[in-house]
CSV table of C-alpha atoms in Angstrom, one decimal:
chain,number,residue,atom,x,y,z
A,1,MET,CA,147.0,182.0,71.0
A,2,ARG,CA,143.3,181.8,71.6
A,3,ARG,CA,141.3,185.0,71.5
A,4,PRO,CA,140.3,184.8,75.2
A,5,VAL,CA,143.9,184.4,76.2
A,6,VAL,CA,145.0,187.4,74.1
A,7,SER,CA,142.2,189.6,75.5
A,8,SER,CA,143.0,188.6,79.0
A,9,LEU,CA,146.7,189.4,78.5
A,10,ARG,CA,145.9,192.8,77.1
A,11,LEU,CA,143.6,193.5,80.0
A,12,GLY,CA,146.4,192.6,82.4
A,13,LEU,CA,148.8,194.9,80.6
A,14,VAL,CA,146.3,197.8,81.0
A,15,ALA,CA,145.9,196.9,84.6
A,16,SER,CA,149.7,197.0,85.2
A,17,ILE,CA,149.8,200.5,83.7
A,18,LEU,CA,146.9,201.6,85.9
A,19,VAL,CA,148.6,200.3,89.0
A,20,THR,CA,151.8,202.1,88.1
A,21,LEU,CA,150.0,205.4,87.5
A,22,GLY,CA,148.0,205.1,90.8
A,23,SER,CA,151.2,204.3,92.7
A,24,TYR,CA,152.3,207.9,92.5
A,25,GLY,CA,149.5,208.9,94.7
A,26,VAL,CA,149.0,206.0,97.1
A,27,GLY,CA,152.5,204.3,97.1
A,28,ASP,CA,155.4,204.7,99.5
A,29,ILE,CA,157.1,207.8,98.1
A,30,PRO,CA,160.5,208.8,99.6
A,31,ARG,CA,160.2,211.0,102.7
A,32,ALA,CA,161.8,214.4,102.9
A,33,ASN,CA,162.2,214.4,99.1
A,34,THR,CA,160.8,217.0,96.7
A,35,TRP,CA,161.1,215.0,93.5
A,36,LEU,CA,157.3,215.0,92.9
A,37,GLN,CA,157.1,218.7,93.6
A,38,ASP,CA,160.0,219.3,91.2
A,39,ALA,CA,158.1,217.3,88.6
A,40,SER,CA,155.0,219.4,89.2
A,41,MET,CA,153.2,216.2,90.4
A,42,ALA,CA,152.7,216.9,94.1
A,43,TRP,CA,149.0,217.2,93.5
A,44,VAL,CA,148.6,213.4,93.2
A,45,THR,CA,149.6,212.9,96.9
A,46,TYR,CA,146.7,214.8,98.5
A,47,GLY,CA,143.1,215.8,98.0
A,48,HIS,CA,141.3,215.0,94.8
A,49,GLY,CA,144.6,214.0,93.2
A,50,LYS,CA,145.1,211.3,95.7
A,51,SER,CA,141.6,210.1,95.3
A,52,VAL,CA,142.0,209.8,91.6
A,53,ALA,CA,145.3,207.9,92.1
A,54,GLY,CA,143.6,205.5,94.5
A,55,LEU,CA,140.8,204.8,92.0
A,56,LEU,CA,143.4,204.1,89.3
A,57,PHE,CA,145.5,201.9,91.6
A,58,TRP,CA,142.6,199.7,92.8
A,59,ALA,CA,141.0,199.6,89.4
A,60,GLY,CA,144.3,198.2,88.1
A,61,VAL,CA,144.5,195.6,90.9
A,62,ALA,CA,140.9,194.5,90.2
A,63,LEU,CA,141.5,194.3,86.5
A,64,MET,CA,144.7,192.4,86.9
A,65,VAL,CA,143.0,189.8,89.2
A,66,TRP,CA,140.1,189.6,86.7
A,67,ALA,CA,142.5,189.0,83.8
A,68,TRP,CA,144.4,186.4,85.9
A,69,VAL,CA,141.2,184.5,86.7
A,70,ARG,CA,140.2,184.6,83.0
A,71,LEU,CA,143.6,183.2,82.0
A,72,GLY,CA,143.4,180.5,84.5
A,73,ARG,CA,140.0,179.4,83.5
A,74,THR,CA,141.0,179.2,79.8
A,75,PHE,CA,144.2,177.2,80.6
A,76,LEU,CA,142.3,174.8,82.8
A,77,ALA,CA,139.8,174.2,80.1
A,78,HIS,CA,142.7,173.0,77.8
A,79,ARG,CA,145.3,171.8,80.3
A,80,SER,CA,148.0,169.6,78.9
A,81,ASP,CA,149.4,167.8,82.0
A,82,ALA,CA,150.7,164.4,81.3
A,83,ASP,CA,148.1,162.9,83.6
A,84,VAL,CA,145.2,165.0,82.5
A,85,PRO,CA,143.4,165.0,79.1
A,86,ASP,CA,142.1,168.2,77.5
A,87,ALA,CA,138.6,169.4,78.4
A,88,ASP,CA,137.2,167.9,75.2
A,89,GLY,CA,138.8,164.5,75.9
A,90,SER,CA,141.7,164.9,73.5
A,91,PRO,CA,145.3,165.7,74.4
A,92,THR,CA,146.7,169.2,73.7
A,93,ALA,CA,149.6,169.0,71.2
A,94,GLU,CA,152.9,169.7,73.0
A,95,THR,CA,154.2,171.7,70.1
A,96,ALA,CA,151.1,174.0,70.2
A,97,VAL,CA,151.5,174.4,73.9
A,98,ASP,CA,155.2,175.2,73.6
A,99,GLY,CA,154.5,177.8,71.0
A,100,GLU,CA,151.9,179.4,73.2
A,101,VAL,CA,154.3,179.4,76.1
A,102,SER,CA,156.8,181.3,74.1
A,103,GLY,CA,154.3,184.1,73.5
A,104,LEU,CA,153.2,184.0,77.1
A,105,ARG,CA,156.7,184.6,78.3
A,106,TRP,CA,156.8,187.9,76.3
A,107,TRP,CA,153.5,188.9,77.8
A,108,ALA,CA,154.8,188.2,81.3
A,109,VAL,CA,157.6,190.6,80.6
A,110,ALA,CA,155.0,193.1,79.4
A,111,TRP,CA,153.0,192.8,82.6
A,112,ALA,CA,156.1,193.5,84.7
A,113,LEU,CA,157.5,196.3,82.6
A,114,PRO,CA,155.2,199.2,83.6
A,115,LEU,CA,155.8,198.4,87.3
A,116,MET,CA,159.5,199.0,86.8
A,117,PHE,CA,158.6,202.7,86.9
A,118,ALA,CA,156.1,202.6,89.8
A,119,VAL,CA,156.6,204.2,93.1
A,120,PRO,CA,157.3,201.4,95.7
A,121,VAL,CA,154.0,199.9,96.8
A,122,TYR,CA,152.9,197.8,99.8
A,123,SER,CA,156.3,198.1,101.5
A,124,ARG,CA,159.3,200.3,102.2
A,125,ASP,CA,161.8,197.4,102.2
A,126,VAL,CA,163.6,198.7,99.1
A,127,TYR,CA,164.7,201.8,101.0
A,128,ALA,CA,166.0,199.5,103.8
A,129,TYR,CA,168.0,197.6,101.2
A,130,LEU,CA,169.6,200.8,100.0
A,131,ALA,CA,170.2,202.1,103.6
A,132,GLN,CA,171.9,198.9,104.7
A,133,ALA,CA,174.0,198.8,101.5
A,134,ALA,CA,175.1,202.4,102.0
A,135,LEU,CA,176.6,201.4,105.4
A,136,LEU,CA,178.8,198.9,103.6
A,137,ARG,CA,179.7,201.5,100.9
A,138,ASP,CA,180.7,203.9,103.7
A,139,GLY,CA,183.0,201.4,105.4
A,140,LEU,CA,180.5,200.3,108.1
A,141,ASN,CA,179.2,196.8,108.8
A,142,PRO,CA,175.5,196.3,107.9
A,143,TYR,CA,175.6,193.0,109.9
A,144,ALA,CA,176.6,194.9,113.1
A,145,ASP,CA,175.2,198.4,112.6
A,146,GLY,CA,171.6,199.5,111.8
A,147,PRO,CA,170.8,202.2,109.2
A,148,ALA,CA,170.2,204.6,112.1
A,149,THR,CA,174.0,204.8,112.3
A,150,SER,CA,174.1,206.9,109.1
A,151,PRO,CA,171.2,209.4,109.0
A,152,GLY,CA,170.1,210.6,105.6
A,153,PRO,CA,167.3,210.4,102.9
A,154,LEU,CA,167.6,206.6,102.7
A,155,LEU,CA,167.1,206.2,106.5
A,156,ASP,CA,164.2,208.7,106.4
A,157,SER,CA,162.4,206.8,103.6
A,158,MET,CA,162.6,203.3,105.1
A,159,ALA,CA,160.2,201.8,107.7
A,160,GLN,CA,161.6,203.0,111.0
A,161,VAL,CA,160.9,199.7,112.8
A,162,TRP,CA,164.0,198.5,111.0
A,163,ALA,CA,166.2,201.5,111.6
A,164,THR,CA,168.2,200.0,114.4
A,165,THR,CA,168.2,196.4,113.1
A,166,THR,CA,171.0,194.7,111.1
A,167,ALA,CA,170.8,193.3,107.6
A,168,PRO,CA,169.3,189.7,107.4
A,169,TYR,CA,170.3,189.2,103.7
A,170,GLY,CA,173.1,187.1,102.4
A,171,PRO,CA,176.5,188.5,101.3
A,172,PHE,CA,175.8,188.3,97.6
A,173,PHE,CA,172.7,190.6,97.8
A,174,VAL,CA,174.4,193.0,100.1
A,175,GLU,CA,177.3,193.4,97.7
A,176,ILE,CA,174.9,193.9,94.8
A,177,ALA,CA,173.0,196.6,96.7
A,178,ARG,CA,176.3,198.2,97.7
A,179,GLY,CA,177.2,198.5,94.0
A,180,VAL,CA,173.8,200.2,93.4
A,181,THR,CA,174.5,202.9,96.1
A,182,GLU,CA,178.0,203.4,94.7
A,183,VAL,CA,176.2,204.6,91.5
A,184,THR,CA,173.1,206.3,92.9
A,185,GLY,CA,174.5,207.7,96.1
A,186,ASP,CA,171.8,208.5,98.7
A,187,ASN,CA,169.2,209.4,96.0
A,188,PRO,CA,166.2,207.2,96.9
A,189,VAL,CA,164.4,207.7,93.6
A,190,ALA,CA,167.4,206.6,91.5
A,191,GLY,CA,168.2,203.9,94.0
A,192,VAL,CA,164.8,202.3,93.7
A,193,PHE,CA,165.0,202.2,89.9
A,194,ALA,CA,168.5,200.8,90.0
A,195,MET,CA,167.5,198.1,92.5
A,196,ARG,CA,164.7,197.0,90.2
A,197,LEU,CA,167.2,196.9,87.3
A,198,VAL,CA,169.7,194.6,89.1
A,199,MET,CA,166.9,192.3,90.4
A,200,LEU,CA,165.1,192.2,87.1
A,201,PRO,CA,167.3,189.3,85.8
A,202,GLY,CA,165.8,187.1,88.6
A,203,TRP,CA,162.3,187.8,87.4
A,204,LEU,CA,163.3,187.0,83.8
A,205,LEU,CA,164.9,183.8,85.0
A,206,ALA,CA,161.6,182.9,86.7
A,207,ILE,CA,159.7,183.6,83.4
A,208,TRP,CA,162.0,181.2,81.7
A,209,ALA,CA,162.5,178.5,84.4
A,210,VAL,CA,158.9,178.1,85.7
A,211,PRO,CA,157.4,176.7,82.5
A,212,ALA,CA,160.6,174.9,81.6
A,213,LEU,CA,160.6,173.0,84.9
A,214,ALA,CA,156.9,172.2,84.6
A,215,ARG,CA,157.3,170.9,81.0
A,216,ARG,CA,160.3,168.7,82.1
A,217,LEU,CA,158.1,167.2,84.9
A,218,GLY,CA,155.2,166.5,82.6
A,219,ARG,CA,153.0,169.4,83.8
A,220,ASP,CA,151.3,172.1,81.8
A,221,PRO,CA,153.8,175.0,81.5
A,222,ARG,CA,151.0,177.5,81.0
A,223,ILE,CA,149.4,176.8,84.3
A,224,ALA,CA,152.8,177.0,86.0
A,225,LEU,CA,153.4,180.4,84.4
A,226,TRP,CA,149.9,181.5,85.4
A,227,LEU,CA,150.4,180.4,89.0
A,228,ALA,CA,153.7,182.3,89.5
A,229,VAL,CA,154.7,185.0,87.0
A,230,PHE,CA,151.2,186.1,86.0
A,231,ASN,CA,150.1,186.0,89.6
A,232,PRO,CA,149.0,189.6,90.5
A,233,MET,CA,150.2,189.3,94.1
A,234,LEU,CA,153.7,188.3,93.0
A,235,VAL,CA,153.9,190.7,90.0
A,236,ILE,CA,152.8,193.7,92.0
A,237,HIS,CA,154.6,192.9,95.2
A,238,LEU,CA,157.9,191.6,93.7
A,239,VAL,CA,158.3,194.1,90.9
A,240,GLY,CA,156.3,197.0,92.2
A,241,GLY,CA,157.6,196.5,95.7
A,242,PRO,CA,160.3,195.7,94.8
A,243,HIS,CA,161.6,192.9,97.0
A,244,VAL,CA,164.7,190.7,97.1
A,245,GLU,CA,162.5,187.7,96.2
A,246,MET,CA,162.4,189.1,92.7
A,247,LEU,CA,166.0,188.0,92.4
A,248,MET,CA,166.2,185.1,94.8
A,249,ALA,CA,163.1,183.2,93.7
A,250,GLY,CA,164.1,183.4,90.0
A,251,LEU,CA,167.6,182.2,90.7
A,252,LEU,CA,166.3,179.4,92.9
A,253,VAL,CA,163.8,178.0,90.4
A,254,ALA,CA,166.3,178.4,87.6
A,255,GLY,CA,168.9,176.4,89.5
A,256,VAL,CA,166.4,173.6,90.3
A,257,ALA,CA,165.3,173.6,86.6
A,258,LEU,CA,168.9,173.1,85.5
A,259,VAL,CA,169.4,170.3,88.0
A,260,VAL,CA,166.2,168.6,86.7
A,261,ALA,CA,167.6,169.0,83.2
A,262,ARG,CA,170.7,167.0,84.4
A,263,ARG,CA,173.0,170.0,84.5
A,264,HIS,CA,173.7,169.2,88.1
A,265,VAL,CA,176.7,171.2,88.9
A,266,VAL,CA,175.6,174.4,87.0
A,267,GLY,CA,172.2,174.1,88.7
A,268,LEU,CA,173.8,173.8,92.1
A,269,LEU,CA,175.9,176.9,91.5
A,270,VAL,CA,172.8,178.9,90.7
A,271,VAL,CA,171.0,177.5,93.7
A,272,ALA,CA,174.0,178.4,95.9
A,273,VAL,CA,173.9,182.0,94.6
A,274,ALA,CA,170.2,182.1,95.6
A,275,VAL,CA,171.2,180.9,99.0
A,276,SER,CA,173.8,183.6,99.3
A,277,ILE,CA,171.1,186.2,98.6
A,278,LYS,CA,168.5,184.9,101.1
A,279,ILE,CA,169.1,181.9,103.3
A,280,THR,CA,165.5,180.6,102.8
A,281,ALA,CA,166.6,179.3,99.4
A,282,GLY,CA,168.7,176.7,101.3
A,283,ILE,CA,165.5,174.8,102.0
A,284,ALA,CA,165.7,173.5,98.4
A,285,VAL,CA,169.3,172.3,98.6
A,286,PRO,CA,168.7,168.9,100.3
A,287,PHE,CA,166.1,167.9,97.6
A,288,VAL,CA,168.8,168.2,94.9
A,289,LEU,CA,170.1,164.9,96.3
A,290,TRP,CA,166.9,163.1,95.4
A,291,ILE,CA,166.8,164.6,91.9
A,292,TRP,CA,170.4,163.6,91.2
A,293,LEU,CA,169.9,160.1,92.5
A,294,ALA,CA,166.8,159.7,90.4
A,295,HIS,CA,168.8,160.5,87.3
A,296,ILE,CA,171.4,157.8,88.2
A,297,ARG,CA,168.6,155.4,89.0
A,298,SER,CA,167.1,155.8,85.6
A,299,GLN,CA,170.4,154.4,84.1
A,300,ARG,CA,171.6,151.9,86.7
A,301,ALA,CA,171.3,150.9,90.4
A,302,VAL,CA,172.4,153.5,92.9
A,303,ARG,CA,175.5,152.6,94.9
A,304,PRO,CA,176.5,153.9,98.3
A,305,ARG,CA,179.5,155.7,96.8
A,306,ASP,CA,177.1,157.6,94.5
A,307,VAL,CA,175.3,159.0,97.6
A,308,VAL,CA,178.5,160.0,99.2
A,309,ALA,CA,179.8,161.6,96.0
A,310,ILE,CA,176.6,163.6,95.4
A,311,VAL,CA,176.4,164.8,99.0
A,312,GLY,CA,180.0,165.9,98.8
A,313,ALA,CA,179.3,167.8,95.6
A,314,ILE,CA,176.3,169.5,97.1
A,315,VAL,CA,178.1,170.6,100.2
A,316,ALA,CA,181.3,171.7,98.4
A,317,THR,CA,179.5,173.6,95.7
A,318,THR,CA,177.2,175.6,98.0
A,319,GLY,CA,179.9,176.0,100.5
A,320,VAL,CA,182.4,177.5,98.0
A,321,VAL,CA,179.9,179.9,96.5
A,322,PHE,CA,178.7,181.1,99.9
A,323,GLY,CA,182.2,181.3,101.2
A,324,VAL,CA,183.5,183.3,98.3
A,325,ALA,CA,180.6,185.8,98.6
A,326,THR,CA,181.2,186.1,102.4
A,327,LEU,CA,184.9,186.7,101.9
A,328,VAL,CA,184.2,189.4,99.3
A,329,VAL,CA,181.9,191.3,101.7
A,330,GLY,CA,184.4,190.7,104.5
A,331,HIS,CA,182.0,190.6,107.5
A,332,GLY,CA,181.6,186.9,108.1
A,333,LEU,CA,178.2,185.4,109.1
A,334,GLY,CA,176.8,188.4,110.8
A,335,TRP,CA,173.7,188.2,108.7
A,336,LEU,CA,172.6,185.4,111.1
A,337,THR,CA,171.9,188.0,113.7
A,338,GLY,CA,169.6,189.9,111.4
A,339,LEU,CA,167.4,186.9,110.9
A,340,GLY,CA,166.2,187.2,114.5
A,341,TYR,CA,164.5,190.5,113.9
A,342,ALA,CA,161.8,188.9,111.8
A,343,ASP,CA,159.8,188.3,115.0
A,344,ARG,CA,159.1,192.0,115.1
A,345,ILE,CA,156.4,191.4,112.5
A,346,VAL,CA,153.2,190.3,114.1
A,347,ASN,CA,150.3,189.1,112.0
A,348,TRP,CA,148.1,186.1,112.2
A,349,LEU,CA,149.0,184.7,108.8
A,350,THR,CA,151.3,182.2,110.4
A,351,VAL,CA,150.0,179.3,112.6
A,352,PRO,CA,152.1,180.2,115.8
A,353,THR,CA,150.9,183.8,115.8
A,354,ALA,CA,147.3,182.8,115.1
A,355,VAL,CA,147.4,180.3,117.9
A,356,ALA,CA,148.9,182.9,120.3
A,357,HIS,CA,146.1,185.4,119.4
A,358,LEU,CA,143.5,182.6,119.9
A,359,VAL,CA,144.9,181.6,123.3
A,360,THR,CA,144.9,185.2,124.7
A,361,LEU,CA,141.4,185.7,123.3
A,362,VAL,CA,140.0,182.6,124.9
A,363,ALA,CA,141.7,183.4,128.2
A,364,ALA,CA,140.5,187.0,128.3
A,365,PRO,CA,137.3,186.4,130.3
A,366,PHE,CA,139.3,184.6,133.0
A,367,THR,CA,142.8,186.2,133.1
A,368,ALA,CA,144.9,188.8,131.4
A,369,LEU,CA,147.5,187.0,129.2
A,370,PRO,CA,149.9,189.4,127.5
A,371,LEU,CA,150.5,188.5,123.9
A,372,PRO,CA,154.4,188.6,123.9
A,373,PRO,CA,155.1,185.7,126.3
A,374,VAL,CA,152.4,183.6,124.7
A,375,LEU,CA,153.7,184.4,121.3
A,376,SER,CA,157.2,183.5,122.3
A,377,VAL,CA,156.1,180.0,123.4
A,378,ALA,CA,153.9,179.5,120.3
A,379,ARG,CA,156.8,180.4,118.0
A,380,THR,CA,159.2,178.1,119.8
A,381,VAL,CA,156.8,175.2,119.4
A,382,GLY,CA,156.3,176.2,115.8
A,383,ALA,CA,160.0,176.2,115.2
A,384,VAL,CA,160.4,172.7,116.6
A,385,ALA,CA,157.4,171.5,114.6
A,386,LEU,CA,158.8,173.1,111.5
A,387,ALA,CA,162.2,171.3,111.9
A,388,VAL,CA,160.4,168.0,112.2
A,389,ILE,CA,158.1,168.7,109.2
A,390,LEU,CA,161.0,169.7,107.0
A,391,VAL,CA,162.9,166.5,107.7
A,392,ALA,CA,159.8,164.4,107.2
A,393,THR,CA,159.0,166.2,104.0
A,394,TRP,CA,162.5,165.7,102.7
A,395,TRP,CA,162.3,162.0,103.3
A,396,ARG,CA,158.7,161.7,102.1
A,397,PHE,CA,159.4,163.3,98.7
A,398,ARG,CA,162.4,161.3,97.7
A,399,HIS,CA,161.2,158.9,95.0
A,400,ASP,CA,161.8,160.8,91.8
A,401,GLU,CA,162.6,164.2,90.3
A,402,ARG,CA,158.9,165.3,90.1
A,403,THR,CA,158.1,164.4,93.7
A,404,ALA,CA,161.4,166.0,94.9
A,405,VAL,CA,160.4,169.3,93.3
A,406,VAL,CA,156.9,169.1,94.7
A,407,GLY,CA,158.6,168.4,98.0
A,408,VAL,CA,160.4,171.8,97.7
A,409,ALA,CA,157.1,173.5,97.3
A,410,VAL,CA,155.6,171.7,100.3
A,411,ALA,CA,158.7,172.5,102.4
A,412,MET,CA,158.4,176.1,101.5
A,413,ALA,CA,154.7,176.1,102.3
A,414,ALA,CA,155.6,174.6,105.7
A,415,VAL,CA,158.0,177.5,106.3
A,416,LEU,CA,155.4,180.0,105.4
A,417,ALA,CA,152.9,178.5,107.8
A,418,LEU,CA,155.2,177.9,110.8
A,419,GLU,CA,157.9,180.6,110.7
A,420,PRO,CA,157.5,183.6,113.1
A,421,SER,CA,156.0,185.9,110.5
A,422,THR,CA,155.1,185.9,106.8
A,423,LEU,CA,154.3,188.5,104.2
A,424,PRO,CA,152.7,188.3,100.7
A,425,TRP,CA,155.9,188.3,98.7
A,426,TYR,CA,157.2,185.4,100.7
A,427,TYR,CA,154.7,183.1,98.9
A,428,SER,CA,156.9,183.3,95.8
A,429,TRP,CA,159.1,180.8,97.6
A,430,ALA,CA,156.5,178.1,97.1
A,431,LEU,CA,154.5,179.3,94.1
A,432,VAL,CA,157.5,179.2,91.7
A,433,PHE,CA,157.5,175.4,92.3
A,434,ALA,CA,153.8,174.9,92.5
A,435,GLY,CA,153.5,174.1,88.8
A,436,ALA,CA,155.3,170.8,89.4
A,437,ALA,CA,152.2,169.6,91.4
A,438,LEU,CA,149.0,168.3,89.8
A,439,LEU,CA,146.7,170.8,91.4
A,440,GLY,CA,142.9,170.5,90.9
A,441,ARG,CA,140.6,173.3,90.2
A,442,ARG,CA,139.6,173.7,93.9
A,443,SER,CA,143.2,173.9,95.0
A,444,LEU,CA,143.9,176.5,92.4
A,445,ALA,CA,140.8,178.4,93.5
A,446,ALA,CA,142.1,178.5,97.0
A,447,ILE,CA,145.4,179.9,95.8
A,448,VAL,CA,143.5,182.6,93.8
A,449,ALA,CA,141.5,183.5,96.9
A,450,ALA,CA,144.5,183.7,99.1
A,451,CYS,CA,146.5,185.9,96.6
A,452,ALA,CA,143.5,188.3,96.1
A,453,PHE,CA,143.2,188.5,99.9
A,454,GLY,CA,146.9,189.4,100.2
A,455,LEU,CA,146.5,192.2,97.7
A,456,ILE,CA,143.7,193.8,99.7
A,457,VAL,CA,144.6,193.4,103.4
A,458,PHE,CA,148.1,194.7,102.8
A,459,GLN,CA,147.7,198.3,101.5
A,460,PRO,CA,149.9,200.1,99.0
A,461,ASP,CA,151.0,202.7,101.6
A,462,ASP,CA,152.4,199.9,103.8
A,463,SER,CA,149.4,199.8,106.2
A,464,ILE,CA,147.7,196.5,107.1
A,465,LEU,CA,144.0,195.7,107.6
A,466,LEU,CA,144.4,192.3,109.3
A,467,TYR,CA,143.1,193.7,112.5
A,468,GLU,CA,140.3,195.8,111.1
A,469,PRO,CA,137.1,193.6,111.3
A,470,VAL,CA,135.0,195.4,108.7
A,471,ASP,CA,137.8,195.8,106.2
A,472,LEU,CA,138.8,192.2,106.8
A,473,LEU,CA,135.3,190.9,106.0
A,474,VAL,CA,135.2,192.9,102.8
A,475,ALA,CA,138.6,191.6,101.8
A,476,ALA,CA,137.5,188.0,102.5
A,477,ALA,CA,134.3,188.5,100.5
A,478,ILE,CA,136.1,189.8,97.5
A,479,ALA,CA,138.8,187.1,97.7
A,480,GLY,CA,136.1,184.5,98.1
A,481,PHE,CA,134.4,185.7,94.9
A,482,ALA,CA,137.7,185.6,93.0
A,483,GLY,CA,138.2,182.0,94.2
A,484,TRP,CA,134.7,181.0,93.4
A,485,SER,CA,135.1,182.4,89.9
A,486,MET,CA,137.7,179.7,89.3
A,487,VAL,CA,135.3,176.9,90.1
A,488,ARG,CA,132.0,178.2,88.8
A,489,LYS,CA,130.6,176.8,85.5
A,490,ASP,CA,130.9,178.8,82.4
A,491,SER,CA,128.0,180.9,81.3
A,492,PRO,CA,126.8,180.2,77.7
A,493,ARG,CA,128.7,183.3,76.3
A,494,PRO,CA,132.2,182.4,77.7
A,495,ARG,CA,131.7,178.8,76.6
A,496,ASN,CA,131.1,179.9,73.0
A,497,LEU,CA,134.4,181.7,73.1
A,498,VAL,CA,136.4,178.5,73.5
A,499,ARG,CA,134.2,176.3,71.3
A,500,PRO,CA,136.1,174.9,68.3
A,501,GLN,CA,135.3,176.8,65.1
A,502,ARG,CA,133.4,175.0,62.4
A,503,ARG,CA,135.3,173.7,59.5
A,504,SER,CA,134.7,175.3,56.1
A,505,GLY,CA,131.5,174.1,54.6
A,506,GLN,CA,130.0,172.8,58.0
A,507,ARG,CA,126.4,173.9,58.5
A,508,SER,CA,125.3,175.9,61.5
A,509,PRO,CA,122.8,173.8,63.6
A,510,SER,CA,120.6,176.9,64.1
A,511,THR,CA,120.4,178.5,60.7
A,512,GLY,CA,121.5,175.8,58.3
A,513,ALA,CA,123.9,178.3,56.7
A,514,SER,CA,127.5,177.4,55.8
């Protein structure tokens, strides 16, 4: 690997360690739990100790974003997409790129490893996973009862807005989490670490599948890796959070990668498991039809019975996997009720919520419009628009396997824009597939800016700055600088770092020395 790549990767590893160390002072430690005191570390949660922890955490975030931008600039200077030549006009050898990807995969694991030992940051969702699973362990129904039914340290540690709500997650994930609580009991510290362990295979699958999918579709696997698994927003939120997307997104992209590799049934099985973890993964299922048909079309003409057979296989495979998981849990489709509680999250990152805020703001000088009824109407309109857009996207991206995978990314982006609420870790749904698209430098810069913004306006202690004007402007300025760094021209020094070395015996133009 090039020296700038290795130095950036090392910087990212140091950043991950700093984020982990800082999390002990600024993260979401379990409530009503004395484990830090027992470890003689309580001093990091208040006073100067907390200030030092905050400096470590934010220094780590800044260094990881910096390392990420440096990596992206280096990869873009030597990208190897099938449609794009290298920066010097010559193609990058596929064997060299594949060798570099192998090393990058190990570095991606290294970036994530320290965060396995971090205090949960940016969210208390992991405690909610454990509290809901403990209900199932104790013979209750997490699809009918909220964690408030069973008071204890897990309930104390989770965000209380979800204390009376039911689980929105699929049966496969609830069963996995139940197994965790069988081992760790109601110990939130052990439970968090165990949840990370059982979800880690999903992240490892993403590290394998994201570049494999990009390479299969003729895109640069390094840029795909960079967009998703080296993305600081996803690494810190998904692993440091941790969140169910750590498992779901990895299974989903791995399943699609297997389908693209013509292992259709196996890939469908993996996608179906992802759906049984979180229903959002189901957005990708209809696009499998186009990928499978494209494979048949490459060999012969597609016949109507081919379409019928493939649709039947898709429905049967996903139905059987989901049905078996539902029977194992034994509580039917009660998770559908839990999906409705997402509207409790209110932030202007989705179009319907932003429009509702704008309407009430414009109407304020003339009449008092309460936000809830306006928000309800805006979200209803958004849901209808989303349904239409999803069908149109599915039909628009039907031509071949590459466009179908890009269609998955576009469909996920539409969900993120038009659903009732969105949060930073949700963007993994689209970003794991973004490497299939031929994104230009400006598009990538916009993604960098958005991800940096998401790391700032959402705080490690679960607070949000989206409605704090001064903090919001500071976050936007920092994020804008990160995005600009992707499109600015190299200074003379960085350009020298990637300049090809002289061959032995070649004279220096400045000194004449060999």
